[in-house]
Amino acid sequence: MGIGGTAKKLQKVAEMAEDVYARLNELREQLAEMRQTAQETRERIDRLETENAEQRALLEALAEQEGIDVEAVTANAHIHEAESDADDAASDSSEETADGAADAADADDSTGGN
């Protein structure tokens, strides 16, 4: 191999290195943006949690003035949510079972029931 071939290979390696360097810089910028976004999100969540705690305290104070048992209301809400989740899971399960039975029936039909 001559000097020209070696020069071409070195040029190709140099171009590849430049591409890798450029991509690395892009990734660094993306990482910095992601860190900034994560920090902003963390701060927003902290603010929302504080606001939520303040609102909960106000609601509990109002409920106490009205003679409402907050714990009982919360427990009932959790019960209804759990029942709803269980109904959804049972519905999804029965749909999957029905789909499986329909697929099996289709397979029997296509093979002549044998």
XYZ file of C-alpha atoms in Angstrom:
114
model
C 0.000 0.000 0.000
C 1.272 3.421 -0.904
C 1.377 6.668 0.978
C -1.809 7.799 -0.805
C -3.797 4.855 0.611
C -2.497 5.516 4.101
C -3.369 9.200 3.814
C -6.927 8.318 2.744
C -7.323 5.967 5.699
C -5.996 8.582 8.104
C -8.371 11.157 6.618
C -11.276 8.737 7.047
C -10.315 8.044 10.676
C -10.016 11.794 11.329
C -13.490 12.391 9.853
C -14.938 9.585 11.951
C -13.317 11.077 15.057
C -14.831 14.480 14.242
C -18.264 12.874 13.827
C -17.920 11.067 17.152
C -16.775 14.285 18.843
C -19.742 16.209 17.399
C -22.161 13.497 18.519
C -20.591 13.463 21.978
C -21.112 17.216 22.263
C -24.754 16.805 21.192
C -25.241 14.154 23.858
C -23.647 16.412 26.482
C -26.076 19.191 25.557
C -29.019 16.801 25.697
C -27.888 15.535 29.087
C -27.577 19.087 30.414
C -31.090 19.872 29.136
C -32.462 16.706 30.720
C -30.847 17.578 34.039
C -32.341 21.070 33.862
C -35.764 19.657 33.014
C -35.514 17.132 35.851
C -34.578 19.900 38.292
C -37.471 22.082 37.130
C -39.843 19.130 37.395
C -38.585 18.334 40.898
C -39.166 21.964 41.946
C -42.642 21.953 40.392
C -43.525 18.724 42.202
C -42.314 20.181 45.493
C -44.503 23.264 44.964
C -47.516 21.117 44.057
C -47.022 18.874 47.090
C -46.842 21.921 49.354
C -49.950 23.397 47.762
C -51.730 20.051 48.051
C -50.860 19.819 51.760
C -52.185 23.345 52.324
C -55.426 22.544 50.508
C -55.818 19.297 52.438
C -55.372 21.168 55.722
C -58.034 23.681 54.670
C -60.431 20.927 53.613
C -59.908 19.042 56.856
C -60.541 22.215 58.863
C -63.737 22.909 56.906
C -64.855 19.296 57.259
C -64.246 19.447 61.006
C -66.373 22.604 61.242
C -69.168 20.833 59.371
C -68.852 17.677 61.464
C -67.641 15.501 58.589
C -65.401 12.544 59.413
C -62.531 13.015 56.945
C -61.041 9.589 57.639
C -64.354 7.853 56.892
C -64.786 9.794 53.654
C -61.216 8.968 52.616
C -61.689 5.285 53.479
C -64.897 5.135 51.426
C -63.145 6.763 48.485
C -60.349 4.183 48.677
C -62.885 1.350 48.866
C -64.746 2.617 45.794
C -61.468 3.042 43.914
C -60.368 -0.496 44.800
C -63.747 -1.908 43.744
C -63.553 -0.003 40.467
C -60.032 -1.298 39.841
C -61.159 -4.853 40.612
C -64.135 -4.500 38.242
C -61.840 -3.173 35.510
C -59.401 -6.046 36.019
C -62.215 -8.611 35.934
C -63.625 -6.998 32.790
C -60.213 -7.073 31.102
C -59.733 -10.699 32.142
C -63.138 -11.781 30.806
C -62.501 -9.964 27.516
C -59.175 -11.785 27.126
C -60.876 -15.110 27.907
C -63.622 -14.364 25.379
C -61.037 -13.389 22.762
C -59.138 -16.619 23.397
C -62.322 -18.684 23.078
C -63.241 -16.884 19.842
C -59.763 -17.533 18.449
C -60.052 -21.218 19.339
C -63.489 -21.416 17.701
C -62.125 -19.729 14.576
C -59.283 -22.241 14.490
C -61.761 -25.125 14.771
C -63.881 -23.643 11.973
C -60.892 -23.284 9.662
C -59.827 -26.891 10.228
C -63.306 -28.261 9.846
C -63.763 -28.844 13.573
C -61.168 -31.608 13.698
